[in-house]
Amino acid sequence: DAMVIQNPRYQVTQFGKPVTLSCSQTLNHNVMYWYQQKSSQAPKLLFHYYDKDFNNEADTPDNFQSRRPNTSFCFLDIRSPGLGDAAMYLCATSRADDTGLRDFGPGTRLTVT
Amino acid sequence: RKEVEQDPGPFNVPEGATVAFNCTYSNSASQSFFWYRQDCRKEPKLLMSVYSSGNEDGRFTAQLNRASQYISLLIRDSKLSDSATYLCVVKRSGGSYIPTFGRGTSLIVHP
């Protein structure tokens, strides 16, 4: 089935140790998003790609970077994770002409020790 | 004022009850509206879009009130399996592709 896949599902990293989360999609959607969701909070948009165009939210810390080498893949790099970065990281996709998000990946739960 | 606001709940209701949630939005130019369902420690999944004239999908009814800037979700004949967090999602107009999520309303349906 066409879907959004995130790897790994659970990631443990040490304070300050760089970590990369990955997302892939078989939907051929133009737009890919990275959200951070902490417990009992709304998903918070970090950035999104419209094709290769990168769009950073104003309040996304510099510690968070992203790469989209091709349509199918998108990566979230956390350069120096802090304890406050522990969260669920959700990747989502949509078509450019869509009226809203349709497909989320299952998320990667990040723990920082 | 937050762009999208929801009462976090929890709403604790017995099986078979009817329950309604509201979600208010601050941007009058908002164009598209959705309800998502999120189970504990899982990703959000689209429940239903919200159309201007209101729409129904089985036991679920969604309404939009543009004048008062809120959307609502009504669940009839609640089932245990309806227990989840319901996220309101609002998309701005003007060519933006960025929906804004509310923090969600927690529903607990008990026997």
PDB file of N, CA and C in Angstrom, chain A residues 14-15 19 21 23 36 40 42 44 48 53 55 58 63 69 75-78 82-83 87 90-91 99 101 103 108:
ATOM      1  N   GLN A  14      21.816  10.404  23.089  1.00  0.00           N
ATOM      2  CA  GLN A  14      22.378  11.076  24.268  1.00  0.00           C
ATOM      3  C   GLN A  14      22.324  12.581  24.076  1.00  0.00           C
ATOM      4  N   PHE A  15      22.288  13.266  25.173  1.00  0.00           N
ATOM      5  CA  PHE A  15      22.319  14.722  25.167  1.00  0.00           C
ATOM      6  C   PHE A  15      23.490  15.201  24.314  1.00  0.00           C
ATOM      7  N   VAL A  19      21.437  13.326  15.815  1.00  0.00           N
ATOM      8  CA  VAL A  19      20.553  12.227  15.452  1.00  0.00           C
ATOM      9  C   VAL A  19      19.806  12.611  14.177  1.00  0.00           C
ATOM     10  N   LEU A  21      16.432  11.505  11.785  1.00  0.00           N
ATOM     11  CA  LEU A  21      15.200  10.747  11.609  1.00  0.00           C
ATOM     12  C   LEU A  21      14.848  10.771  10.130  1.00  0.00           C
ATOM     13  N   CYS A  23      12.111   9.857   6.780  1.00  0.00           N
ATOM     14  CA  CYS A  23      10.737   9.714   6.325  1.00  0.00           C
ATOM     15  C   CYS A  23      10.771   9.418   4.836  1.00  0.00           C
ATOM     16  N   GLN A  36       6.695  18.383  15.340  1.00  0.00           N
ATOM     17  CA  GLN A  36       7.104  17.917  16.658  1.00  0.00           C
ATOM     18  C   GLN A  36       5.858  17.921  17.549  1.00  0.00           C
ATOM     19  N   SER A  40       0.250  15.740  25.120  1.00  0.00           N
ATOM     20  CA  SER A  40      -0.936  16.587  25.330  1.00  0.00           C
ATOM     21  C   SER A  40      -0.831  17.949  24.642  1.00  0.00           C
ATOM     22  N   ALA A  42      -0.516  20.150  20.733  1.00  0.00           N
ATOM     23  CA  ALA A  42      -0.765  20.067  19.297  1.00  0.00           C
ATOM     24  C   ALA A  42       0.539  19.765  18.565  1.00  0.00           C
ATOM     25  N   LYS A  44       3.403  20.579  16.322  1.00  0.00           N
ATOM     26  CA  LYS A  44       3.983  21.883  16.009  1.00  0.00           C
ATOM     27  C   LYS A  44       4.813  21.752  14.733  1.00  0.00           C
ATOM     28  N   HIS A  48       8.636  22.656   6.233  1.00  0.00           N
ATOM     29  CA  HIS A  48       8.068  21.838   5.171  1.00  0.00           C
ATOM     30  C   HIS A  48       8.801  22.099   3.872  1.00  0.00           C
ATOM     31  N   ASP A  53      11.763  23.266  -2.476  1.00  0.00           N
ATOM     32  CA  ASP A  53      11.775  24.538  -1.752  1.00  0.00           C
ATOM     33  C   ASP A  53      11.552  24.316  -0.268  1.00  0.00           C
ATOM     34  N   ASN A  55      10.957  25.507   3.569  1.00  0.00           N
ATOM     35  CA  ASN A  55      10.274  26.576   4.292  1.00  0.00           C
ATOM     36  C   ASN A  55      10.376  26.306   5.790  1.00  0.00           C
ATOM     37  N   ALA A  58       9.268  30.240  11.657  1.00  0.00           N
ATOM     38  CA  ALA A  58      10.080  31.291  12.292  1.00  0.00           C
ATOM     39  C   ALA A  58      10.620  30.877  13.656  1.00  0.00           C
ATOM     40  N   ASN A  63      18.894  24.356  15.794  1.00  0.00           N
ATOM     41  CA  ASN A  63      19.315  22.992  16.111  1.00  0.00           C
ATOM     42  C   ASN A  63      18.654  21.955  15.188  1.00  0.00           C
ATOM     43  N   PRO A  69      16.480  14.954  -0.345  1.00  0.00           N
ATOM     44  CA  PRO A  69      17.308  14.643  -1.516  1.00  0.00           C
ATOM     45  C   PRO A  69      16.512  14.304  -2.766  1.00  0.00           C
ATOM     46  N   PHE A  75      14.602  14.051   5.550  1.00  0.00           N
ATOM     47  CA  PHE A  75      15.304  13.750   6.790  1.00  0.00           C
ATOM     48  C   PHE A  75      15.201  14.926   7.751  1.00  0.00           C
ATOM     49  N   LEU A  76      15.139  14.592   9.016  1.00  0.00           N
ATOM     50  CA  LEU A  76      15.201  15.596  10.085  1.00  0.00           C
ATOM     51  C   LEU A  76      16.485  15.355  10.851  1.00  0.00           C
ATOM     52  N   ASP A  77      17.342  16.359  10.885  1.00  0.00           N
ATOM     53  CA  ASP A  77      18.601  16.280  11.615  1.00  0.00           C
ATOM     54  C   ASP A  77      18.499  17.169  12.850  1.00  0.00           C
ATOM     55  N   ILE A  78      18.798  16.579  13.990  1.00  0.00           N
ATOM     56  CA  ILE A  78      18.880  17.363  15.225  1.00  0.00           C
ATOM     57  C   ILE A  78      20.351  17.390  15.609  1.00  0.00           C
ATOM     58  N   GLY A  82      18.736  18.337  22.972  1.00  0.00           N
ATOM     59  CA  GLY A  82      18.626  18.624  24.394  1.00  0.00           C
ATOM     60  C   GLY A  82      17.470  17.833  24.978  1.00  0.00           C
ATOM     61  N   LEU A  83      17.385  17.847  26.307  1.00  0.00           N
ATOM     62  CA  LEU A  83      16.323  17.087  26.968  1.00  0.00           C
ATOM     63  C   LEU A  83      14.942  17.574  26.502  1.00  0.00           C
ATOM     64  N   ALA A  87      10.387  14.050  22.151  1.00  0.00           N
ATOM     65  CA  ALA A  87       9.031  14.258  21.619  1.00  0.00           C
ATOM     66  C   ALA A  87       8.748  13.181  20.590  1.00  0.00           C
ATOM     67  N   LEU A  90       6.626  13.716  13.771  1.00  0.00           N
ATOM     68  CA  LEU A  90       5.687  13.227  12.762  1.00  0.00           C
ATOM     69  C   LEU A  90       6.035  13.802  11.400  1.00  0.00           C
ATOM     70  N   CYS A  91       6.107  12.932  10.430  1.00  0.00           N
ATOM     71  CA  CYS A  91       6.265  13.339   9.036  1.00  0.00           C
ATOM     72  C   CYS A  91       4.893  13.241   8.375  1.00  0.00           C
ATOM     73  N   THR A  99      -6.289  20.300  -0.187  1.00  0.00           N
ATOM     74  CA  THR A  99      -6.822  21.309   0.721  1.00  0.00           C
ATOM     75  C   THR A  99      -6.389  21.064   2.157  1.00  0.00           C
ATOM     76  N   LEU A 101      -3.756  18.287   4.927  1.00  0.00           N
ATOM     77  CA  LEU A 101      -2.946  17.094   5.111  1.00  0.00           C
ATOM     78  C   LEU A 101      -3.792  15.839   4.999  1.00  0.00           C
ATOM     79  N   ASP A 103      -1.927  12.421   4.903  1.00  0.00           N
ATOM     80  CA  ASP A 103      -1.199  11.228   5.333  1.00  0.00           C
ATOM     81  C   ASP A 103      -0.057  11.543   6.288  1.00  0.00           C
ATOM     82  N   THR A 108       8.208   9.022  14.920  1.00  0.00           N
ATOM     83  CA  THR A 108       9.397   8.520  15.619  1.00  0.00           C
ATOM     84  C   THR A 108       9.389   9.146  17.002  1.00  0.00           C
TER      85      THR A 108
END
